[in-house]
Amino acid sequence: MNIGYIILGHGSRASEANESLKLIANLVTEKLDSQNVKVAYMGLCEPTLEAATEELVNSGCGKIIIMPFFLYRGIHLQEDIPAKITSLTEKHDGKVVINFAKHIGVDDRLADIVVDRIKGVS
């Protein structure tokens, strides 16, 4: 079964913010050795989660893992994304499995990055 991956961000009017998510997706593509990695945004820009899901389904993916690129567990993670996943699953009538990965959240690796950045200031 082909697996697709969606790196899901908030979306911004600032194009450089959206480009950063695309750079992350490129790194993930290399690390997973998969061409089925897409970006999607909750709002303010495209592609939407629905559009990225359709693209992966149309390319033959029977399973999709959505990875929310969020630090905090806000309304998008608590309500909006689960509701969209339910809607997408119903739309495809069980022909695709959609899983929701844990968001970035609090992680020791992030603290290491923060410390590196702090130490990098002269």
Short mmCIF file of C-alpha atoms in Angstrom, two decimals:
data_model
loop_
_atom_site.label_atom_id
_atom_site.label_comp_id
_atom_site.label_asym_id
_atom_site.label_seq_id
_atom_site.Cartn_x
_atom_site.Cartn_y
_atom_site.Cartn_z
CA MET A 1 0.00 0.00 0.00
CA ASN A 2 1.32 3.42 -0.93
CA ILE A 3 1.55 5.80 2.01
CA GLY A 4 1.21 9.55 1.65
CA TYR A 5 2.34 12.15 4.13
CA ILE A 6 0.99 15.65 4.70
CA ILE A 7 2.97 18.20 6.69
CA LEU A 8 0.20 20.51 7.86
CA GLY A 9 0.87 24.11 8.85
CA HIS A 10 -1.27 27.01 9.90
CA GLY A 11 -0.69 29.12 6.79
CA SER A 12 0.33 32.74 6.64
CA ARG A 13 -0.07 35.83 4.50
CA ALA A 14 3.75 36.02 4.62
CA SER A 15 5.04 33.88 1.77
CA GLU A 16 8.38 33.27 3.52
CA ALA A 17 6.54 31.59 6.40
CA ASN A 18 4.80 29.25 3.97
CA GLU A 19 8.07 28.58 2.15
CA SER A 20 9.63 27.42 5.43
CA LEU A 21 7.07 24.62 5.65
CA LYS A 22 7.93 23.59 2.10
CA LEU A 23 11.61 23.41 3.06
CA ILE A 24 10.72 21.18 6.01
CA ALA A 25 8.66 18.97 3.67
CA ASN A 26 11.66 18.68 1.34
CA LEU A 27 13.83 17.50 4.24
CA VAL A 28 11.13 14.99 5.27
CA THR A 29 10.91 13.76 1.67
CA GLU A 30 14.63 12.98 1.75
CA LYS A 31 14.55 11.35 5.18
CA LEU A 32 11.53 9.17 4.34
CA ASP A 33 12.78 8.52 0.82
CA SER A 34 9.25 9.13 -0.43
CA GLN A 35 7.85 11.29 -3.19
CA ASN A 36 4.45 11.21 -1.47
CA VAL A 37 5.14 14.09 0.94
CA LYS A 38 2.89 17.13 0.54
CA VAL A 39 2.38 20.36 2.42
CA ALA A 40 -1.02 21.73 3.32
CA TYR A 41 -2.27 24.73 5.24
CA MET A 42 -5.24 25.31 7.52
CA GLY A 43 -5.91 28.71 5.99
CA LEU A 44 -4.69 31.85 4.26
CA CYS A 45 -2.96 29.96 1.44
CA GLU A 46 -3.01 26.76 -0.57
CA PRO A 47 -3.00 23.86 -0.86
CA THR A 48 -5.65 23.08 1.72
CA LEU A 49 -5.70 19.83 3.66
CA GLU A 50 -8.53 18.66 1.43
CA ALA A 51 -6.61 19.44 -1.78
CA ALA A 52 -3.40 17.73 -0.58
CA THR A 53 -5.40 14.68 0.50
CA GLU A 54 -7.09 14.47 -2.92
CA GLU A 55 -3.72 14.70 -4.66
CA LEU A 56 -2.34 11.81 -2.62
CA VAL A 57 -5.48 9.69 -3.08
CA ASN A 58 -5.41 10.35 -6.84
CA SER A 59 -1.76 9.24 -6.95
CA GLY A 60 -2.69 5.87 -5.43
CA CYS A 61 -2.08 6.35 -1.72
CA GLY A 62 -4.32 4.11 0.38
CA LYS A 63 -3.02 5.48 3.66
CA ILE A 64 -2.27 9.08 4.56
CA ILE A 65 -0.49 10.32 7.65
CA ILE A 66 -1.14 13.94 8.56
CA MET A 67 1.63 15.48 10.64
CA PRO A 68 0.57 18.80 12.17
CA PHE A 69 3.55 21.15 12.25
CA PHE A 70 2.28 22.95 15.36
CA LEU A 71 3.98 23.61 18.69
CA TYR A 72 0.83 24.13 20.74
CA ARG A 73 -2.33 22.08 21.17
CA GLY A 74 -4.82 24.78 20.20
CA ILE A 75 -8.24 24.67 18.57
CA HIS A 76 -6.88 23.46 15.22
CA LEU A 77 -5.46 20.34 16.89
CA GLN A 78 -8.33 19.82 19.28
CA GLU A 79 -11.26 20.38 16.92
CA ASP A 80 -10.59 21.61 13.39
CA ILE A 81 -8.18 18.95 12.13
CA PRO A 82 -10.05 15.97 13.65
CA ALA A 83 -13.29 17.27 12.07
CA LYS A 84 -11.56 17.61 8.67
CA ILE A 85 -10.14 14.08 8.97
CA THR A 86 -13.60 12.70 9.76
CA SER A 87 -15.03 14.52 6.76
CA LEU A 88 -12.24 13.32 4.44
CA THR A 89 -12.58 9.72 5.64
CA GLU A 90 -16.34 9.80 5.05
CA LYS A 91 -15.85 11.37 1.62
CA HIS A 92 -13.62 8.49 0.55
CA ASP A 93 -15.99 5.92 2.06
CA GLY A 94 -13.26 3.98 3.83
CA LYS A 95 -11.10 3.60 0.70
CA VAL A 96 -8.28 5.51 2.35
CA VAL A 97 -7.00 5.32 5.92
CA ILE A 98 -6.11 8.71 7.37
CA ASN A 99 -4.00 8.85 10.52
CA PHE A 100 -3.18 11.88 12.63
CA ALA A 101 0.41 12.04 13.95
CA LYS A 102 1.26 13.83 17.19
CA HIS A 103 2.09 17.52 16.77
CA ILE A 104 5.58 18.89 17.45
CA GLY A 105 4.72 19.92 21.02
CA VAL A 106 7.26 19.97 23.81
CA ASP A 107 10.32 17.90 23.04
CA ASP A 108 13.86 17.83 24.44
CA ARG A 109 15.19 18.18 20.89
CA LEU A 110 13.53 21.59 20.63
CA ALA A 111 15.25 22.69 23.84
CA ASP A 112 18.57 21.67 22.26
CA ILE A 113 17.83 23.90 19.27
CA VAL A 114 16.89 26.80 21.56
CA VAL A 115 20.13 26.38 23.51
CA ASP A 116 22.16 26.25 20.27
CA ARG A 117 20.50 29.46 19.06
CA ILE A 118 21.14 31.19 22.39
CA LYS A 119 24.79 30.13 22.39
CA GLY A 120 25.10 31.31 18.80
CA VAL A 121 24.41 34.94 19.77
CA SER A 122 27.64 36.82 20.33
#
